[in-house]
Structures are given as structure tokens and as C-alpha cells.
mmCIF file of C-alpha atoms and ligand atoms in Angstrom:
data_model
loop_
_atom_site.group_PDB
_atom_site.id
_atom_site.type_symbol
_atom_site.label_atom_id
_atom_site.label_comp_id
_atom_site.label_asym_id
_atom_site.label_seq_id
_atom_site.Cartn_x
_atom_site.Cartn_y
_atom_site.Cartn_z
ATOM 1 C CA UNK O 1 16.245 -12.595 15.451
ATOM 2 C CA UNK O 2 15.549 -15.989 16.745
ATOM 3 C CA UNK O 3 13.097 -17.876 15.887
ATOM 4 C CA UNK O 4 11.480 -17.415 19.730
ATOM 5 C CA UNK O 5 11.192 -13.891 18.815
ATOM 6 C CA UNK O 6 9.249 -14.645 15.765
ATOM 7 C CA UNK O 7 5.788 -13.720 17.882
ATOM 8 C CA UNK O 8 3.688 -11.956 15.614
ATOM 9 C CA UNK O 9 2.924 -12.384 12.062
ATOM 10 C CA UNK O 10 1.135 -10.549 8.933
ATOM 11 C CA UNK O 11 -0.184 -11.972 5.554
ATOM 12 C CA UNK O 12 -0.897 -9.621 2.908
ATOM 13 C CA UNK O 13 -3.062 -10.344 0.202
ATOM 14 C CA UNK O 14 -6.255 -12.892 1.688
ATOM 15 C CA UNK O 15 -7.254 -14.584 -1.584
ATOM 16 C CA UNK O 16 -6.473 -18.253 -2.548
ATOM 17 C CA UNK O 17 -3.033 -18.208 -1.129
ATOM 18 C CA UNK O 18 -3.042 -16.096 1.625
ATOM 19 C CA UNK O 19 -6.269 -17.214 3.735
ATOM 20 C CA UNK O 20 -4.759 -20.512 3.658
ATOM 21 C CA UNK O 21 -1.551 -19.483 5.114
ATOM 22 C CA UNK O 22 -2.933 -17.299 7.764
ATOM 23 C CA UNK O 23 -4.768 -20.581 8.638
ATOM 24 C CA UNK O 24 -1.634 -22.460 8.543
ATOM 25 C CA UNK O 25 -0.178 -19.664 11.003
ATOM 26 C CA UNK O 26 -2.916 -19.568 13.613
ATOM 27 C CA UNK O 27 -3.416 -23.330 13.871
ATOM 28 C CA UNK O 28 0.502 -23.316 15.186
ATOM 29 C CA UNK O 29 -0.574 -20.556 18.105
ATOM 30 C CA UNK O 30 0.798 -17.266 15.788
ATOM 31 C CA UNK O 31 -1.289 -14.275 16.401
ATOM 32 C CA UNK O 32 -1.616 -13.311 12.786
ATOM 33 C CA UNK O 33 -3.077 -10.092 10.942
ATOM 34 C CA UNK O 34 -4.458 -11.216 7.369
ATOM 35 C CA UNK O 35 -4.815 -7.694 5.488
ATOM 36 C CA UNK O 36 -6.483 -7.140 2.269
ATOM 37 C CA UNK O 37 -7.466 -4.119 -0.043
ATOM 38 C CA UNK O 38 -11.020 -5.421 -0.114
ATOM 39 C CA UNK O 39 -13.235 -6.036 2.705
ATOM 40 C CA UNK O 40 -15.475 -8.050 1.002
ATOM 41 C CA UNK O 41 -12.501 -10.949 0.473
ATOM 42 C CA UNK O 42 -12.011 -10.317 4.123
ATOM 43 C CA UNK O 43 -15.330 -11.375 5.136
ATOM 44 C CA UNK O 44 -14.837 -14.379 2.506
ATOM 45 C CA UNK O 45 -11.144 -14.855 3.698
ATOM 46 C CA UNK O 46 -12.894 -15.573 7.041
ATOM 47 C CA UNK O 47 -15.548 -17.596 6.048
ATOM 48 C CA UNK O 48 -13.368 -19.971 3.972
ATOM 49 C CA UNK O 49 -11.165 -20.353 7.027
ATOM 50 C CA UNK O 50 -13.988 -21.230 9.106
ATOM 51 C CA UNK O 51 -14.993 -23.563 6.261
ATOM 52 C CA UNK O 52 -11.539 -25.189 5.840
ATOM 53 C CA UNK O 53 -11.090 -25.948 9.796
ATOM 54 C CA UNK O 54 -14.270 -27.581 9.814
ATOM 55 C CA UNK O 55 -13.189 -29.913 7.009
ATOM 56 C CA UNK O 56 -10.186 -30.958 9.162
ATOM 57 C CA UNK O 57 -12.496 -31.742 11.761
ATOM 58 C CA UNK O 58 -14.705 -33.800 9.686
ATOM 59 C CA UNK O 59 -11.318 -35.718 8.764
ATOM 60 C CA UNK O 60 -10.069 -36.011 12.297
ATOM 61 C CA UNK O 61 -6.956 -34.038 11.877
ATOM 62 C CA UNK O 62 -8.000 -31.543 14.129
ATOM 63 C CA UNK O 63 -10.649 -30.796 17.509
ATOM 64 C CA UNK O 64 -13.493 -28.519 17.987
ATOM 65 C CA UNK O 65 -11.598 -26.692 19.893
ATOM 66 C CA UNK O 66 -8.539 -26.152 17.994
ATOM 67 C CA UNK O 67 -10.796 -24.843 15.337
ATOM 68 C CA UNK O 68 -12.205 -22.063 17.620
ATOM 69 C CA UNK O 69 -7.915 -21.194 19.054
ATOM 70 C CA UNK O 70 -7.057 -21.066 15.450
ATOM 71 C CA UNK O 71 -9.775 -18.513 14.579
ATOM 72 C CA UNK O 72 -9.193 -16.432 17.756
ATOM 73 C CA UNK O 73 -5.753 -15.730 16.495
ATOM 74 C CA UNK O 74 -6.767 -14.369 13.362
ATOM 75 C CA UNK O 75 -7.509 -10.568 12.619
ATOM 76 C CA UNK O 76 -8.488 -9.374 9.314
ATOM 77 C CA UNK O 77 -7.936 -5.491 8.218
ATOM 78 C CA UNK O 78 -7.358 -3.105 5.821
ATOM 79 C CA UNK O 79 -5.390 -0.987 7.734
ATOM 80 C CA UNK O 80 -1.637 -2.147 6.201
ATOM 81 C CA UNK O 81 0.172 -0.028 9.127
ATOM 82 C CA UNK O 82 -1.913 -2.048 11.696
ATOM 83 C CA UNK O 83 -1.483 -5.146 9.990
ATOM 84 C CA UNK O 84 2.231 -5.049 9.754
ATOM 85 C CA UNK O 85 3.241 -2.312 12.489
ATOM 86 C CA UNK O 86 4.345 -5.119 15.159
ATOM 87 C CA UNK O 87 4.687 -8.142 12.873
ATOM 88 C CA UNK O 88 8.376 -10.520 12.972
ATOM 89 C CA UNK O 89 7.313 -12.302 9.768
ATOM 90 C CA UNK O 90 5.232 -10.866 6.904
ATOM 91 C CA UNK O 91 4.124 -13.183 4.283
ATOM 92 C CA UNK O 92 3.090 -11.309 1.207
ATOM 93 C CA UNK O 93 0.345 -13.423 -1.243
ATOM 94 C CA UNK O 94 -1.094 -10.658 -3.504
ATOM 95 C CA UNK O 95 -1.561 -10.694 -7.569
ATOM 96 C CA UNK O 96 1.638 -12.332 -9.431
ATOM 97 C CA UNK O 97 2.567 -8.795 -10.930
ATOM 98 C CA UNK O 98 6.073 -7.214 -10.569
ATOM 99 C CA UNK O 99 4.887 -3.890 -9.883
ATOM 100 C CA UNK O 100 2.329 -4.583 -7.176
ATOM 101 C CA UNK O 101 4.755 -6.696 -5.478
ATOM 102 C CA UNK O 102 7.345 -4.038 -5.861
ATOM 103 C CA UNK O 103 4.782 -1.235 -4.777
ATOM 104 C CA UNK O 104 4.059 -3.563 -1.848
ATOM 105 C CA UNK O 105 7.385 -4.299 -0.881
ATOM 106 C CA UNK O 106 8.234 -0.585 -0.668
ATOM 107 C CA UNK O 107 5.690 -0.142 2.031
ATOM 108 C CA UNK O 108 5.918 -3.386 4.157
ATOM 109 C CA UNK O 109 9.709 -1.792 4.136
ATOM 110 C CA UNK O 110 8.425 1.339 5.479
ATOM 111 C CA UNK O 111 5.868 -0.157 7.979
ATOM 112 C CA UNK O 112 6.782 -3.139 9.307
ATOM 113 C CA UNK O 113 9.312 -2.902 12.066
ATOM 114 C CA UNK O 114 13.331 -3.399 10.822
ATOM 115 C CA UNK O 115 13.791 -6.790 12.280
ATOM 116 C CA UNK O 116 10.761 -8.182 9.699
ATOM 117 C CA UNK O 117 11.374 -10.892 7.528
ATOM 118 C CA UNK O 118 9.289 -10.337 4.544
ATOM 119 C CA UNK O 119 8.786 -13.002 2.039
ATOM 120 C CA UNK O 120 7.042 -13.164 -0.968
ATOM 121 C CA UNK O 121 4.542 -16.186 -1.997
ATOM 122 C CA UNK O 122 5.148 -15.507 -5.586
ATOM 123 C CA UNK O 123 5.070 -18.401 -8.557
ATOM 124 C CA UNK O 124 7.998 -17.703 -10.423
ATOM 125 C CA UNK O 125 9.161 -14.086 -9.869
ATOM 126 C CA UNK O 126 12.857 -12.795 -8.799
ATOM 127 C CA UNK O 127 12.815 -11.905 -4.979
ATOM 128 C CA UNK O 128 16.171 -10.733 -5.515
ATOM 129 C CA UNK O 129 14.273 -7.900 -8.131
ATOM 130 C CA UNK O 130 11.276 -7.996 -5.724
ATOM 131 C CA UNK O 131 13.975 -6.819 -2.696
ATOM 132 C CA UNK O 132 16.133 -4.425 -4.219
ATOM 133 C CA UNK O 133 13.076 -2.021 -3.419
ATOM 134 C CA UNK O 134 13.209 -2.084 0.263
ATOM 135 C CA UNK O 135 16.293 -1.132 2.531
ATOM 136 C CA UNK O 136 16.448 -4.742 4.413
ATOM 137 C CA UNK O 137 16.785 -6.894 0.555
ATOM 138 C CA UNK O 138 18.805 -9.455 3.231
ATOM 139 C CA UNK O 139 15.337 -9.768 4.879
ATOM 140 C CA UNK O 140 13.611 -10.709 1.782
ATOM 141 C CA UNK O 141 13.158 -14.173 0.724
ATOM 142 C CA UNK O 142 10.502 -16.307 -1.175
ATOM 143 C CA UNK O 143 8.275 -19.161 0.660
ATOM 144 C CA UNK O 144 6.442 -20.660 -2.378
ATOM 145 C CA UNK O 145 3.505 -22.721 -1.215
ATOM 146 C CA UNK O 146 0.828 -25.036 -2.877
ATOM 147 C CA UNK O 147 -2.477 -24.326 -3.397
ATOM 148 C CA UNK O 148 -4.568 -25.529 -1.041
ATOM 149 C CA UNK O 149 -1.618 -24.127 1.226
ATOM 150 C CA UNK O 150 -3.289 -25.126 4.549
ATOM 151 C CA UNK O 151 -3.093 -28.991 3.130
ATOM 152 C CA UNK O 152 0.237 -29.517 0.664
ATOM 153 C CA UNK O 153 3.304 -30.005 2.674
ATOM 154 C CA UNK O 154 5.804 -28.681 0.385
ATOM 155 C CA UNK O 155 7.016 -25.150 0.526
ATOM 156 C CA UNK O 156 9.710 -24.139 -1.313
ATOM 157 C CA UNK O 157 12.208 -21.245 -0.054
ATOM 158 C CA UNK O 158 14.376 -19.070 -2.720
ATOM 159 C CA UNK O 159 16.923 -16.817 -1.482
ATOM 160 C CA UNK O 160 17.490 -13.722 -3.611
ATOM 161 C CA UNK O 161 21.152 -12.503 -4.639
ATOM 162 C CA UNK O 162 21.016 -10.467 -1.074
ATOM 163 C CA UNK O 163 18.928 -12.539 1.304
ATOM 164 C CA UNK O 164 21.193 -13.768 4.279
ATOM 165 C CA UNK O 165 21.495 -16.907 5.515
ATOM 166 C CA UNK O 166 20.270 -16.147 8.855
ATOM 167 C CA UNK O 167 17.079 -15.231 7.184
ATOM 168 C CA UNK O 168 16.879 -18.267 5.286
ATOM 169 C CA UNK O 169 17.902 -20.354 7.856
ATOM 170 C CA UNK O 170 15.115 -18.831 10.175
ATOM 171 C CA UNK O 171 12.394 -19.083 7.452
ATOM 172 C CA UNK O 172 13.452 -22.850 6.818
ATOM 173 C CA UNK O 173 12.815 -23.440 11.125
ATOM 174 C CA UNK O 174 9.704 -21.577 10.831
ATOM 175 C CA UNK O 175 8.265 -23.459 7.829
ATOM 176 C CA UNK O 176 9.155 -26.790 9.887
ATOM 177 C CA UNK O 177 7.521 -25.216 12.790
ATOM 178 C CA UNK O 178 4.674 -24.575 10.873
ATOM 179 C CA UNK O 179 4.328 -28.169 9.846
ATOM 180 C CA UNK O 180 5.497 -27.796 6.347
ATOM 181 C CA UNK O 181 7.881 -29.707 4.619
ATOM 182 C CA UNK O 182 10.697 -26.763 3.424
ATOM 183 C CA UNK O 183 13.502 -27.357 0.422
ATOM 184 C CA UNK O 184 15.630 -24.956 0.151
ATOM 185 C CA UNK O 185 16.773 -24.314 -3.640
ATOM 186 C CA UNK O 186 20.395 -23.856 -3.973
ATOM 187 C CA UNK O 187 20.294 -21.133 -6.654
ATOM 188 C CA UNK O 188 16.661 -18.827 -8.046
ATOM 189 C CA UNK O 189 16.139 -20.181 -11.058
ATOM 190 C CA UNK O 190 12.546 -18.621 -12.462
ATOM 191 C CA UNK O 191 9.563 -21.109 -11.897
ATOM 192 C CA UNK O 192 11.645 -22.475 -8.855
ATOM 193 C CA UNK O 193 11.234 -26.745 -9.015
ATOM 194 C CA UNK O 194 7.441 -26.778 -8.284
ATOM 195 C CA UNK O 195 6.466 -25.318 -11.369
ATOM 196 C CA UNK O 196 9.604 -25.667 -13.303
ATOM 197 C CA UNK O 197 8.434 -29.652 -13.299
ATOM 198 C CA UNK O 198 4.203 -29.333 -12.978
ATOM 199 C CA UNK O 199 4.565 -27.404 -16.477
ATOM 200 C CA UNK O 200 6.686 -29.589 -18.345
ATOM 201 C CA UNK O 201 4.060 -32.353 -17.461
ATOM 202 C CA UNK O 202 1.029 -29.999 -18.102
ATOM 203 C CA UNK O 203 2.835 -28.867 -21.702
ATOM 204 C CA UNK O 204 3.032 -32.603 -22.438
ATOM 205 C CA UNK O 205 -0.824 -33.358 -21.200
ATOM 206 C CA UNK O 206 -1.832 -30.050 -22.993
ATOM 207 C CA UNK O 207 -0.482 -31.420 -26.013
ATOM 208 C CA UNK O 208 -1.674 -35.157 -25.772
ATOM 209 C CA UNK O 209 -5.047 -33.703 -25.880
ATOM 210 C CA UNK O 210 -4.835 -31.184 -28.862
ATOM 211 C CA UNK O 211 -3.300 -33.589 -31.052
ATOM 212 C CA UNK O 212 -6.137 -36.057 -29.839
ATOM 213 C CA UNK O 213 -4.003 -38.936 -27.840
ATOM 214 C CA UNK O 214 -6.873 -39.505 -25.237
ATOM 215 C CA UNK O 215 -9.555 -37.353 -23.778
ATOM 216 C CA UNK O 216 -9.283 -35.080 -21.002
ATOM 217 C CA UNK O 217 -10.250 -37.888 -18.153
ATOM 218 C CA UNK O 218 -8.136 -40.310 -19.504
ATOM 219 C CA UNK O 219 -4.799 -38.007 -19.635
ATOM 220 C CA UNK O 220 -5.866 -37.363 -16.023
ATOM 221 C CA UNK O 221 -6.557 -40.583 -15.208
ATOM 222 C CA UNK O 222 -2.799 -41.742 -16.595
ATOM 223 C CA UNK O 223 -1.495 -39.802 -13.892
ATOM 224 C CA UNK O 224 -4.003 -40.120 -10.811
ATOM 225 C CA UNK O 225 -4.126 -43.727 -11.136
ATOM 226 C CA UNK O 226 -0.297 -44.229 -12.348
ATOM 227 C CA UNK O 227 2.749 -41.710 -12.893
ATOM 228 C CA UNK O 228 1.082 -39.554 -10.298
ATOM 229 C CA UNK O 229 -0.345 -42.120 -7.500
ATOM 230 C CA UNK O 230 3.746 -43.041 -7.834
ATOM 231 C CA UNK O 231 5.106 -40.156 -7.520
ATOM 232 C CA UNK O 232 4.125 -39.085 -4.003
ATOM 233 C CA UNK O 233 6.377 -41.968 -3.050
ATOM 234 C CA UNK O 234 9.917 -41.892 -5.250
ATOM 235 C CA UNK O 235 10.031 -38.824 -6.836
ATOM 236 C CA UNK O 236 11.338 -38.339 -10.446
ATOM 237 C CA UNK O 237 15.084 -39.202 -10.388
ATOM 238 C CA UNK O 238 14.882 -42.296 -7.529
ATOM 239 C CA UNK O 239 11.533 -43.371 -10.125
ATOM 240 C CA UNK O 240 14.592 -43.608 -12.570
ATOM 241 C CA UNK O 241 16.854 -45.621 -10.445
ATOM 242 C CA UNK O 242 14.550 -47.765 -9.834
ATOM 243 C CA UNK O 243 13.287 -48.710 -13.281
ATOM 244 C CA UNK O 244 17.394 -48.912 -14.504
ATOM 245 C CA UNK O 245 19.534 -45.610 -15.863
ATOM 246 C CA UNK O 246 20.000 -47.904 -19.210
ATOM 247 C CA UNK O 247 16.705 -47.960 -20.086
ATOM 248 C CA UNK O 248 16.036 -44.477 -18.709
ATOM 249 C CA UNK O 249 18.305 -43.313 -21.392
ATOM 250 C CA UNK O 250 17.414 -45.281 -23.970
ATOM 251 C CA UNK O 251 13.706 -43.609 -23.773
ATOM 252 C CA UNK O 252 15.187 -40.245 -23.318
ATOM 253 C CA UNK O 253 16.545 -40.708 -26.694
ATOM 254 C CA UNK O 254 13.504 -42.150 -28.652
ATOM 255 C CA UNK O 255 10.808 -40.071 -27.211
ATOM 256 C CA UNK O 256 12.809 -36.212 -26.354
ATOM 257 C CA UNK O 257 12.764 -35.584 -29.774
ATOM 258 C CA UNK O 258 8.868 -36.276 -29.706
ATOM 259 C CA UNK O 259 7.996 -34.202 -26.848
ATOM 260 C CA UNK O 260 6.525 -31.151 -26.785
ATOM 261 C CA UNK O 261 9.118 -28.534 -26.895
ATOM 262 C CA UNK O 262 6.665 -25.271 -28.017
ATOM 263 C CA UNK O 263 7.873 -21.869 -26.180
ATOM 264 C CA UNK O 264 4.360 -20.454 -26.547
ATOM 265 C CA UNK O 265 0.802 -21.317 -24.082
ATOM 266 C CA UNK O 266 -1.322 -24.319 -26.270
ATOM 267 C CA UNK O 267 -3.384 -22.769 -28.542
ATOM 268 C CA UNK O 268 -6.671 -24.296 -27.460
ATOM 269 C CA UNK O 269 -5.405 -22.794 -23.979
ATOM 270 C CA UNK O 270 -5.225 -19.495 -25.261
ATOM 271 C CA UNK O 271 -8.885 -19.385 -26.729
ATOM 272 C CA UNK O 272 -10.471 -21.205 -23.907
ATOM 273 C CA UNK O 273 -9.081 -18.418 -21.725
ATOM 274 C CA UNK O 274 -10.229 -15.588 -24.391
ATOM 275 C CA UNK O 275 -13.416 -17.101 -23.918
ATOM 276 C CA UNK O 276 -14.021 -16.439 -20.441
ATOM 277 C CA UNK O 277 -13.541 -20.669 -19.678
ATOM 278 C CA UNK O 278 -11.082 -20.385 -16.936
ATOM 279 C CA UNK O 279 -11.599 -23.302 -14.818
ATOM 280 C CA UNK O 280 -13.925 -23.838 -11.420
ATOM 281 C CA UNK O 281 -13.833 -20.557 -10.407
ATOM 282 C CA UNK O 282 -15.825 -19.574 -13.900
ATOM 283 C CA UNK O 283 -17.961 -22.578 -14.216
ATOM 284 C CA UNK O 284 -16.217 -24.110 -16.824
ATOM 285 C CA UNK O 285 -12.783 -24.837 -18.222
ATOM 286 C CA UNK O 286 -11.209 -28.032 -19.650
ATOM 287 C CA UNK O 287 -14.291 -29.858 -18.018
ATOM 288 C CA UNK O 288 -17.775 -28.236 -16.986
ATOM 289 C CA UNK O 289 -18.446 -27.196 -13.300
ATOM 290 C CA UNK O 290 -21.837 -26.104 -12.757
ATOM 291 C CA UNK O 291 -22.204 -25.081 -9.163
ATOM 292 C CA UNK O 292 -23.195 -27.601 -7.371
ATOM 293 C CA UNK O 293 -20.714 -29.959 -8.933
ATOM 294 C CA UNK O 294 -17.788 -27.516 -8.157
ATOM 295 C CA UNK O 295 -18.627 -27.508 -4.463
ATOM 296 C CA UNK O 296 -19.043 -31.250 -5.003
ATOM 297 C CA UNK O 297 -15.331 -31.650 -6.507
ATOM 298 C CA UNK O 298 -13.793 -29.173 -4.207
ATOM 299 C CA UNK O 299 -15.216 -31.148 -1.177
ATOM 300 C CA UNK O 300 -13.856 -34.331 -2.889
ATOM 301 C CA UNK O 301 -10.495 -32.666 -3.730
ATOM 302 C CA UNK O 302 -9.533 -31.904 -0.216
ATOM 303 C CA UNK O 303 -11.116 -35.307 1.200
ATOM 304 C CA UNK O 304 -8.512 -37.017 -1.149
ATOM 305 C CA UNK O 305 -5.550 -34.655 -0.336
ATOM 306 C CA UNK O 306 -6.536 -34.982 3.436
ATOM 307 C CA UNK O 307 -6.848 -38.626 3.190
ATOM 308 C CA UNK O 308 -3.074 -37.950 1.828
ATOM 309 C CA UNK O 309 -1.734 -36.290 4.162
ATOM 310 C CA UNK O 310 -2.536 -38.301 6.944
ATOM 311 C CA UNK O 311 -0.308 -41.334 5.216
ATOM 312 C CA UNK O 312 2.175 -38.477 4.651
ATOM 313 C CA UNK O 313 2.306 -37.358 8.109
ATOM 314 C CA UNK O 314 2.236 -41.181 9.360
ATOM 315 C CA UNK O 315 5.532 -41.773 7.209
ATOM 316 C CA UNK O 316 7.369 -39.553 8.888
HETATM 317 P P1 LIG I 1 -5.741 -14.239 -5.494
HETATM 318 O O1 LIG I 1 -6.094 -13.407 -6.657
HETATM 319 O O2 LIG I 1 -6.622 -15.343 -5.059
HETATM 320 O O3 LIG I 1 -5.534 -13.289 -4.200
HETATM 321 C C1 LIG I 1 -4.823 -12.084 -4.245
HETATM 322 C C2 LIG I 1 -5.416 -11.146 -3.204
HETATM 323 O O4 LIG I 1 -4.589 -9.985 -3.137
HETATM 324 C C3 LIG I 1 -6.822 -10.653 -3.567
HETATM 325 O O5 LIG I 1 -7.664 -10.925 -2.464
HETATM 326 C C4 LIG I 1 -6.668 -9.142 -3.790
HETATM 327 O O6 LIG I 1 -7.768 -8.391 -3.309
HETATM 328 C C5 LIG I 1 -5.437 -8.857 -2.945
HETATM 329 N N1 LIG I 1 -4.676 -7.690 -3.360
HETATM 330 C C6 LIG I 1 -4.501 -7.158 -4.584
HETATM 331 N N2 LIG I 1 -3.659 -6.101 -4.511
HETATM 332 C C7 LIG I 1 -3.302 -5.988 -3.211
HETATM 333 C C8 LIG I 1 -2.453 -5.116 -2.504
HETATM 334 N N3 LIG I 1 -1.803 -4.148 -3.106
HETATM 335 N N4 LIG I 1 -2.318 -5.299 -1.175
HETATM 336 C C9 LIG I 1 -2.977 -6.292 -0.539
HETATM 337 N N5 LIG I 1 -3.807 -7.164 -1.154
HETATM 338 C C10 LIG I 1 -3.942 -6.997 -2.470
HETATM 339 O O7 LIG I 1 -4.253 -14.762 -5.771
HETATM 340 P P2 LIG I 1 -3.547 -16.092 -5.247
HETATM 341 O O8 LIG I 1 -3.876 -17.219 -6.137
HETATM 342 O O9 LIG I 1 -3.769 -16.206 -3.766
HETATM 343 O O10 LIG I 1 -2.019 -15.730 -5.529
HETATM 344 C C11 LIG I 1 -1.256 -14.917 -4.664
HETATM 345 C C12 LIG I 1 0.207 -15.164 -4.916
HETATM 346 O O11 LIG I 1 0.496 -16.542 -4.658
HETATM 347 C C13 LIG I 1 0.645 -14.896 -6.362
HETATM 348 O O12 LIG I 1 1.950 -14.401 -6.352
HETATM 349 C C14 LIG I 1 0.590 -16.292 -6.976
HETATM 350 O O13 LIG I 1 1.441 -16.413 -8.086
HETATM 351 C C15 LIG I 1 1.063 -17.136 -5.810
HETATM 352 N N6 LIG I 1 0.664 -18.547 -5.869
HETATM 353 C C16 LIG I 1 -0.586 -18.906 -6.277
HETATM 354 C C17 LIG I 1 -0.933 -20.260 -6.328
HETATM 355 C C18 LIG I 1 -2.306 -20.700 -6.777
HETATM 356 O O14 LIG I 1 -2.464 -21.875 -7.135
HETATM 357 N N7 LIG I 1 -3.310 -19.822 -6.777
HETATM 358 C C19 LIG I 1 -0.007 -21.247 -5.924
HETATM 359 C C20 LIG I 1 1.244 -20.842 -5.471
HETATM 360 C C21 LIG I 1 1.580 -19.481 -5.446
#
């Protein structure tokens, strides 16, 4: 398959990841089929889509009317052999569990026509476990986005033991087509680079604030205003070059055997999440979010990021 011939395309799974993407889809022209177990997240899928495009407008990045071509291209159902029947490309984004995705993966195999590339959105898990369930595991590949997915550039792409390279090669064009920034990892390693390196800085921040270093705002702050407001510019290794490999090492070997180095989830982690305080989407988490101030940061979040990604689409 070329990617011409990638015409039609399916995301399974509309929740956090996968409305995003099918927005991501659309606004480049793809007819896309965004399937779902539950109609009610389709409805919400839709709304959130309609919600997102209309903050793009707000920011300039797109037009009126490439808000209403974008939502003409999208078609929600829960119909999985409708959904995936005639797609080239199906991009799965359902619950980060090994045997839903396998149970998936057994009937995209089944459904979607044998050309399909199917690729998995998932955090951390093996595609090359993922594949060995369908008959096509050189069709299978991950495309690991960030959440929001229609805003963060970065995707990364893990080929499994099987994948081909004509399938990664194709998912790597599409991904640029799409407007993404792909890297393609040169071995799957589990938590790919994305999260391999956001959890060695969250164990670190985690563990600042348990052993009482600085509160919550200020640990943020540390890195909005200064590791983090760097980084989008030289990333971790060039930030190293820059500031001298001598004196890189020399902290390396003061403060390593300081860090953080526990195998286990914090502790105050574990009982905030026993206690139903899982973040904005309960009301509260590490900080409080009453309603009206998550809309208020959620608003503010993608302002920022879009604000972002302007200077990040200007640098190019
Ligand atoms: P989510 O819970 O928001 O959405 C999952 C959706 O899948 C739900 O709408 C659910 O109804 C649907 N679903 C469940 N079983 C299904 C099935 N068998 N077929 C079709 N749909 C089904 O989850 P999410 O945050 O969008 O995560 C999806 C995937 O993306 C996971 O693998 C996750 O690890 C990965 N991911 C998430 C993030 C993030 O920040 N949320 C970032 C990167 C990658």
C-alpha cells in the first residue's frame, strides 16, 4: 500500500485519546469512522470535537469553515464491522489492558480488510505481544500520541518484533502527513521514550513533595518556569552539551545516589488514588478542581499549549 491508497480510516476506542485523533484525521481531509462500545461517549466524543475545533478557531489556527469539513468527515458508530469494514488505517485507543487490546486486535484482524495497518495507541505495552493475535502481526505497529493528541506534536512509532518496514515507513509518512512530528524508536523498549523520561521526572517531583522539599506549585513551578520552559527548545542530552559534559558528570555523581530510585508508585500516590482523588476528571487530586475551575484550567491549558504550538510550527 501507498500512502495514496491510505483513503479511509477507523479509530477505535473515542475517549481521551481517540476523539482527539479522529480530529487530527478529519482536519487533514480523512474520512474517518470513530467507533465506541458506548453511545453515550459517542455523543460526548462529538461534542468535545466540536468543542476542541472551536478553540482552534478562537486561537486562529484554523477557519470557520475548516471546522465544519473536519466534522463532516467524521462518523461515529458502534457497529465495529462498519467502522472498520473499508478502513486502510485503523488506530486503536481503547483501555491500557492486554486482554482488551488482544480481544480487539483479534477482531480488527477479522474485519478490517487485509491491506489494514492497525496500530495501537497504547502507553507502554508490547505491540509485538499485542500482534501475535492477528494473522497480518507485520501490519501492526504502535503510534503513541500525547494527550491532548489533537495539540502535542510528538508521536512516537514502535515497531514490534514482526512489523515490516513498509508499514513503519508508511505510518512514519502518514504521521507527517497528519502534521505530527514522528520518531521512530530503534528498538520497543516498555514505556517507549515519552514515558520512559516523564516518569523519572514525576518519581523525582513525587518524591520532592513527600519528603517536604517544596509544595506542590512550587515543584511545578521549577519546571514551567525553568527545566521545563527549556526543554521545549534543547532537549535533555544537547541541555548537557551545552552546560559542559565535565560538570554534567560531576552532578551525576553527587546527586544519582540521592535520587529517587523506589520500584514501587509513592505512597501518598497510592492512597490519594484509594481515596477516589484522581485528578480533574474527579474533582480533586494533588490540587482541588471544583468545576468551574477545571473548565477554567482546561481552557487555560490548551490556550498555553496552543500559544505553543504556533512558535513550534513557526520554527520549522
Ligand atoms: P479512555 O478511558 O479515555 O477511553 C477509552 C475508550 O475506549 C472509552 O471511551 C471506552 O468506552 C472505550 N472502550 C472500552 N473497551 C472498548 C472496546 N472493546 N472497543 C472499543 N472501545 C472500547 O482512555 P484513553 O486515555 O483515551 O486511553 C486510550 C489508550 O491511549 C490507552 O492505551 C492509553 O494508555 C493510551 N494513552 C493515553 C494517554 C492519556 O494521557 N490519557 C496518553 C497516551 C496514550
Amino acid at each position: 500500500m501507498r500512502l495514496s491508497q491510505i483513503k479511509q480510516v477507523a479509530v477505535i476506542g473515542a475517549g481521551i485519546m481517540g476523539h482527539g485523533f479522529a480530529q487530527v484525521f478529519a482536519q487533514k481531509g480523512y474520512p474517518v469512522f470513530l467507533y465506541d462500545i458506548d453511545k453515550e461517549i459517542l455523543k460526548k466524543a462529538s461534542l468535545r470535537i466540536a468543542a476542541n475545533l472551536d478553540t482552534f478557531i478562537k486561537h486562529g489556527i484554523i477557519r470557520q469553515k475548516e471546522k465544519k469539513a473536519a466534522l463532516e468527515k467524521i462518523a461515529t458508530t458502534t457497529d465495529l464491522r462498519e467502522a472498520v469494514g473499508k478502513a486502510d488505517f485503523v488506530l486503536e485507543a481503547i483501555p491500557e489492558i492486554m486482554d482488551l487490546k488482544k480481544e480487539a486486535f483479534t477482531k480488527l484482524d477479522q474485519l478490517a480488510p487485509p491491506h489494514a495497518i492497525l496500530a495501537s495507541n497504547t502507553s507502554g505495552l508490547s505491540i509485538t505481544e499485542i500482534g501475535a493475535v492477528t494473522r497480518r502481526p507485520e501490519k501492526t505497529i504502535i503510534t503513541h500520541g500525547a494527550n491532548p493528541p489533537h495539540i502535542i506534536p510528538v508521536v512516537e512509532i514502535v515497531c514490534g518484533e514482526k512489523t515490516s518496514d513498509k508499514t513503519a515507513e508508511l505510518t512514519y509518512r502518514l504521521m507527517l502527513k497528519l502534521g505530527k512530528k514522528p520518531v521512530r524508536l530503534l528498538k520497543e523498549v516498555p514505556g517507549f521514550l515519552f514515558n520512559r523520561l516523564q516518569f523519572a521526572l514525576y518519581r523525582e517531583a513525587m518524591h520532592c513533595l513527600e519528603e517536604g522539599v517544596a509544595t506542590a506549585e512550587d515543584i511545578d513551578l521549577v519546571v514551567k518556569a525553568g527545566y521545563g520552559f527549556r526543554l521545549s527548545v534543547l532537549g535533555p542530552l544537547e541541555t548537557s552539551d551545552f552546560g559542559g559534559l565535565d560538570t554534567f558528570c560531576r552532578i551525576c555523581q553527587n546527586l544519582f545516589p540521592l535520587l529517587d530510585a523506589s520500584k514501587e508508585p509513592p505512597l501518598s500516590l497510592k492512597k490519594l488514588v484509594e481515596e477516589g482523588k484522581l485528578g480533574v476528571k474527579t474533582g480533586e487530586g494533588l490540587y482541588p478542581y471544583p468545576p468551574a475551575i477545571a473548565r477554567r484550567k482546561i481552557r487555560e491549558r490548551d490556550r498555553r499549549l496552543l500559544q505553543q504550538l504556533k512558535l513550534f510550527q513557526a520554527r520549522k
